[in-house]
Every structure is written in structure tokens, then in C-alpha cells.
Tab-separated table of C-alpha atoms in Angstrom:
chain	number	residue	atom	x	y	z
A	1	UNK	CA	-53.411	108.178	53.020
A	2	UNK	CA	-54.346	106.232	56.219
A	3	UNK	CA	-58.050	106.006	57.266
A	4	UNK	CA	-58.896	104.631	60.650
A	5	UNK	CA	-61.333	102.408	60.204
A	6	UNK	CA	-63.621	101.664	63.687
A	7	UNK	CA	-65.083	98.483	64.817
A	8	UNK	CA	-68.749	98.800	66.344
A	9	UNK	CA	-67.388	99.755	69.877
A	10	UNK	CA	-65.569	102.837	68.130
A	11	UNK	CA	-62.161	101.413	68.885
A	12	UNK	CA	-59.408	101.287	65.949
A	13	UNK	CA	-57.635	98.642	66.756
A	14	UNK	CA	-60.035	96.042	68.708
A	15	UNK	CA	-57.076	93.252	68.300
A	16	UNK	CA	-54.669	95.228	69.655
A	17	UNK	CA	-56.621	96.403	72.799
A	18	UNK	CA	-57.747	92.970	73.515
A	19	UNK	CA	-54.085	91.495	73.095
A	20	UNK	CA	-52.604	94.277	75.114
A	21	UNK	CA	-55.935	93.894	78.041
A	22	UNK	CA	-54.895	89.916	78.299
A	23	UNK	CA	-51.292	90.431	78.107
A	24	UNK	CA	-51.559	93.114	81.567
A	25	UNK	CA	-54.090	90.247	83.259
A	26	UNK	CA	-51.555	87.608	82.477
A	27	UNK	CA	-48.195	89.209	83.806
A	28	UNK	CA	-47.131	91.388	86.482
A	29	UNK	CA	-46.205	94.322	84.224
A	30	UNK	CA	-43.326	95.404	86.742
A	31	UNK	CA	-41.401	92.235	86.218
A	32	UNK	CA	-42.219	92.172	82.592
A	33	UNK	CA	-40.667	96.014	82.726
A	34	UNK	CA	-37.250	94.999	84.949
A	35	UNK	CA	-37.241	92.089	82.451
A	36	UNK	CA	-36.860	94.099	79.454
A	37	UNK	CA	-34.770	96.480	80.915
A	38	UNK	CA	-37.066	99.037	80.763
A	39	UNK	CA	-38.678	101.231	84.114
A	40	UNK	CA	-41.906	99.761	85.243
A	41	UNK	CA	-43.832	102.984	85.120
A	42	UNK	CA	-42.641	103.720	81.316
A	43	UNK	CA	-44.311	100.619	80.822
A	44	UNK	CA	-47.042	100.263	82.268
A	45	UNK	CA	-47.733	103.554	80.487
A	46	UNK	CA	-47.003	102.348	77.222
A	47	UNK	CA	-49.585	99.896	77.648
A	48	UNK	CA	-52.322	102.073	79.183
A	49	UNK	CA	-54.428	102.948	76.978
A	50	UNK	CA	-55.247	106.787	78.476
A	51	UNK	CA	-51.496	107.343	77.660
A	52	UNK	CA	-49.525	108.962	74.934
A	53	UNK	CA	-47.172	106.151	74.329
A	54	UNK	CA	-47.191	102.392	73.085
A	55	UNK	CA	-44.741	99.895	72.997
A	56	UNK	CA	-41.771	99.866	69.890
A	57	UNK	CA	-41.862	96.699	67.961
A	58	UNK	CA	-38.678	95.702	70.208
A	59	UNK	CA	-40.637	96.205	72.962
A	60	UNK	CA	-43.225	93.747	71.743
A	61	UNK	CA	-40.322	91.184	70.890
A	62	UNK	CA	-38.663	92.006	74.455
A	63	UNK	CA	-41.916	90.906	76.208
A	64	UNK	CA	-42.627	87.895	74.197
A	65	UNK	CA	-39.016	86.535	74.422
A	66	UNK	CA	-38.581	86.995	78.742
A	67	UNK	CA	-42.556	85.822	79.170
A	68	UNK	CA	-43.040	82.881	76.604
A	69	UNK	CA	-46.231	84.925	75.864
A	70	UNK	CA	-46.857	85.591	72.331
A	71	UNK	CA	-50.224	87.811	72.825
A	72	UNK	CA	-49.217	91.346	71.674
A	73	UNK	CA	-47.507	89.528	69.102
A	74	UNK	CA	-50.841	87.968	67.780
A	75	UNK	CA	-52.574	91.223	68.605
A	76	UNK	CA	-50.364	92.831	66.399
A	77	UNK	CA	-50.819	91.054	63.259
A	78	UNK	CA	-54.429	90.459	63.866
A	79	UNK	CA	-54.681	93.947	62.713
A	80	UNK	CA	-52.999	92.934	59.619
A	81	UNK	CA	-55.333	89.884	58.661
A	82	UNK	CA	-52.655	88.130	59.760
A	83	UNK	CA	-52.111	84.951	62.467
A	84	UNK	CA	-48.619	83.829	63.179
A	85	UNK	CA	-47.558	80.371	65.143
A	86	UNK	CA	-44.631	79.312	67.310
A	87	UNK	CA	-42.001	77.681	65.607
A	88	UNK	CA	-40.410	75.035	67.118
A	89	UNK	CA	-36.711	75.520	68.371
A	90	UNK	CA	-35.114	72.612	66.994
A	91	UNK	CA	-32.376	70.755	64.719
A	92	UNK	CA	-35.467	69.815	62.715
A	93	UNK	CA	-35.886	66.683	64.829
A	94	UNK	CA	-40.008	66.011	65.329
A	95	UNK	CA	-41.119	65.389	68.645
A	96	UNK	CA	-41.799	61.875	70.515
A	97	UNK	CA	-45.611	62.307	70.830
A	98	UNK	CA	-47.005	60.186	68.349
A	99	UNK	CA	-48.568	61.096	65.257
A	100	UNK	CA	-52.390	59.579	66.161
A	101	UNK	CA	-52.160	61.575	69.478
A	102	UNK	CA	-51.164	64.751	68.444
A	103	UNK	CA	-54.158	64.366	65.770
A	104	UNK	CA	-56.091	63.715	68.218
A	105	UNK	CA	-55.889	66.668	70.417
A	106	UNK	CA	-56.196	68.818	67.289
A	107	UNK	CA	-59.352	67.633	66.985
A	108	UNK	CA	-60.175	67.568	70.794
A	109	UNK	CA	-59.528	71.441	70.353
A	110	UNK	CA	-61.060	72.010	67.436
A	111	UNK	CA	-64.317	70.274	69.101
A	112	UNK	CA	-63.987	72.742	71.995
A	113	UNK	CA	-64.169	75.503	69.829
A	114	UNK	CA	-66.987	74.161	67.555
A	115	UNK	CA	-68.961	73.796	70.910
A	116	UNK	CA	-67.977	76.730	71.700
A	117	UNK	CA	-69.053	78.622	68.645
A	118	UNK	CA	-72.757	76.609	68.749
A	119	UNK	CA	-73.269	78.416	72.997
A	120	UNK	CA	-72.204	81.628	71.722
A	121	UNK	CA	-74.611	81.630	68.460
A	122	UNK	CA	-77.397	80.224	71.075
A	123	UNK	CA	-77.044	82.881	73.507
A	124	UNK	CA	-76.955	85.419	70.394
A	125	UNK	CA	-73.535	87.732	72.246
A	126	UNK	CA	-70.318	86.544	73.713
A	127	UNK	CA	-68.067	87.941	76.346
A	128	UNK	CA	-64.750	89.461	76.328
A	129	UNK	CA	-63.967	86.416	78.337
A	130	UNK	CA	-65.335	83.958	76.133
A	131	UNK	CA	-63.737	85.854	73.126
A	132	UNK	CA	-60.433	85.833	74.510
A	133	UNK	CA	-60.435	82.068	75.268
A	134	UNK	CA	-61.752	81.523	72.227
A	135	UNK	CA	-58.660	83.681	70.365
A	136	UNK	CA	-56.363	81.748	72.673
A	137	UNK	CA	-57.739	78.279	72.057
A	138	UNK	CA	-57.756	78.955	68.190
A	139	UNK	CA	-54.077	80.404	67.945
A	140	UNK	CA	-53.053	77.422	70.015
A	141	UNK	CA	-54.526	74.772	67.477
A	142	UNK	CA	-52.756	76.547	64.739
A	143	UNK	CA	-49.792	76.431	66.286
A	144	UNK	CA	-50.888	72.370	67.135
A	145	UNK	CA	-51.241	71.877	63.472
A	146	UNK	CA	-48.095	73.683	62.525
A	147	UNK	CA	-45.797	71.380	64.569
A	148	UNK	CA	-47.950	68.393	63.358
A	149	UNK	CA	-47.146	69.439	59.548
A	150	UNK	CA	-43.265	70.062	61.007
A	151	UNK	CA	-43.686	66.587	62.657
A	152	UNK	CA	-44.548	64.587	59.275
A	153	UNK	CA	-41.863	66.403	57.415
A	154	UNK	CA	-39.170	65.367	59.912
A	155	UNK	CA	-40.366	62.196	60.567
A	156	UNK	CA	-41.323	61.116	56.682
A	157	UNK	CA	-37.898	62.698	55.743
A	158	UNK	CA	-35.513	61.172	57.948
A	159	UNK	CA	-36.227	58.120	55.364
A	160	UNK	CA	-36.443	59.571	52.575
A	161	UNK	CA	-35.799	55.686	50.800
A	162	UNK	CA	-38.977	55.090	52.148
A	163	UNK	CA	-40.532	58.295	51.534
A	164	UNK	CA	-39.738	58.157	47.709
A	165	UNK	CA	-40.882	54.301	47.410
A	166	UNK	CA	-44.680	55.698	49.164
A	167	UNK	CA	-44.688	58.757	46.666
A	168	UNK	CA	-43.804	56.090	43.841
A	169	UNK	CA	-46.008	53.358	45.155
A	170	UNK	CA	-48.834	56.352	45.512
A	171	UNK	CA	-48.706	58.015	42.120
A	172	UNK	CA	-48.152	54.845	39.784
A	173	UNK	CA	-50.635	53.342	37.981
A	174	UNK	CA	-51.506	49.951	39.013
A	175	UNK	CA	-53.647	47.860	36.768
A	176	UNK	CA	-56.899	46.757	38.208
A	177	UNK	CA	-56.414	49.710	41.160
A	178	UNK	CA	-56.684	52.899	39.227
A	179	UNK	CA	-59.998	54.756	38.473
């Protein structure tokens, strides 16, 4: 059987509330609703927290899909232990930013956050604010890293003469070289 578990503010699902507190400040709810195809009252009551009702899982995938915004989304399987990253929509081509420049705003970001995670340990607390940037700006280097990874693959296998020769080259032993 199910057993809430509560976070030190009491609340069940702390992810969830978060996700669902950004997602309102982000969006004008009544668009989001008309969007959807939903009434704008039903949902803005499905994501008040005072009310009965939550969102259905195609709901969730409604709001992401018409607002780009993949917040609940995250909240959702934050719950789980979980992260999830955008995918790229493509015929598995990589993109034309280079390799070297996508690395380096991975590490740009992950720098921010580092910095960020020294000021909050110095001030000893951290605000919603703070937190939620924080949650954004990590999710978005995953994501960063994800399409890097999809990058190499596309790029290192659209010659895959070449690719096979490095693996070769890389994994042979070569007298004098090897250790």
C-alpha cells in the first residue's frame, strides 16, 4: 500500500507543486486552457492547489505540446527520481553549432550552477526563486548534453569509414605507444 511520504514543509509532492507554481507564473493559464481545448476555469482549477482536481496525464502532454514548456512534465517525474530531456525533432541530422562551442556552453552552465551552489551553501538557505532557476538551469544542461551526445553520434556516423578506422586506430596495439 501507498504511504505519503512529506518533505519538511509537510507537502507530498514538493516537485510537483513547484513545477505546477512556475508553470501558472510562466503562462497565461486561459490561453493555455482555449489551447488545449479545455474551459479556462476547469483549468485553472485543476491546477489550484485548494481544489479537488488535477490535471490527466493528457492534460500534462496537451500543455507541454501548445506551450513548448516542459515543466509539469519535469515536475512529474521528479517525483519518480526521474529527469527527462527534449529530444530533438529530427532525421537524425546533428546541428551546425560546432562541437567546441556547444562544449563550451555546457560548461558555461555548469559553472553557473557550481557558483550558484557555493552562494546558496554561504548564505546557509535558498529561495524558491533561486531553487527554481536552479531546477531550470540544471534540466536545461541535461538536455545541452543530450543533444551534444546526439550531435557526436550523427556527426561521427555519417562516416562511419572514418569512424571504424579511429575505433581501429584507437584500440590497436602499437609498439612503442602502448602502456
Amino acid at each position: 500500500m501507498y504511504k505519503p511520504h512529506l518533505d519538511k514543509y509537510g507537502t507530498e509532492f514538493p516537485h510537483w507543486e513547484s513545477a505546477v507554481t512556475r508553470f501558472k507564473a510562466a503562462h497565461n493559464q486561459s490561453d493555455v486552457a482555449r489551447a488545449i481545448g479545455s474551459k479556462p476555469q476547469l483549468w485553472i482549477n485543476k491546477l489550484s492547489a485548494d481544489q479537488n482536481g488535477e490535471p490527466t496525464v493528457k492534460n500534462v502532454i496537451a500543455a507541454a505540446r501548445v506551450t513548448g514548456d516542459h515543466t509539469l512534465v519535469h515536475g512529474l517525474l521528479l517525483e519518480l527520481d526521474m529527469a527527462g530531456i527534449t529530444l530533438p525533432k529530427s532525421d537524425h541530422q546533428g546541428s551546425d553549432t560546432p562541437l567546441t562551442s556547444q562544449a563550451l556552453e555546457i560548461t558555461a552552465t555548469a559553472g553557473e550552477l557550481a557558483r550558484d551552489a557555493i552562494t546558496v551553501q554561504q548564505a546557509g538557505r535558498v529561495s524558491r526563486t533561486k531553487r527554481d532557476n536552479a531546477v531550470n538551469k540544471a534540466t536545461s544542461l541535461m538536455g545541452a548534453l543530450a543533444l551534444f551526445v546526439h550531435d557526436v553520434e550523427a556527426r561521427f556516423q555519417a562516416v562511419p569509414g572514418l569512424t571504424i578506422a579511429i575505433d581501429t586506430f584507437s584500440n590497436s596495439a602499437m609498439p612503442g605507444i602502448t602502456g
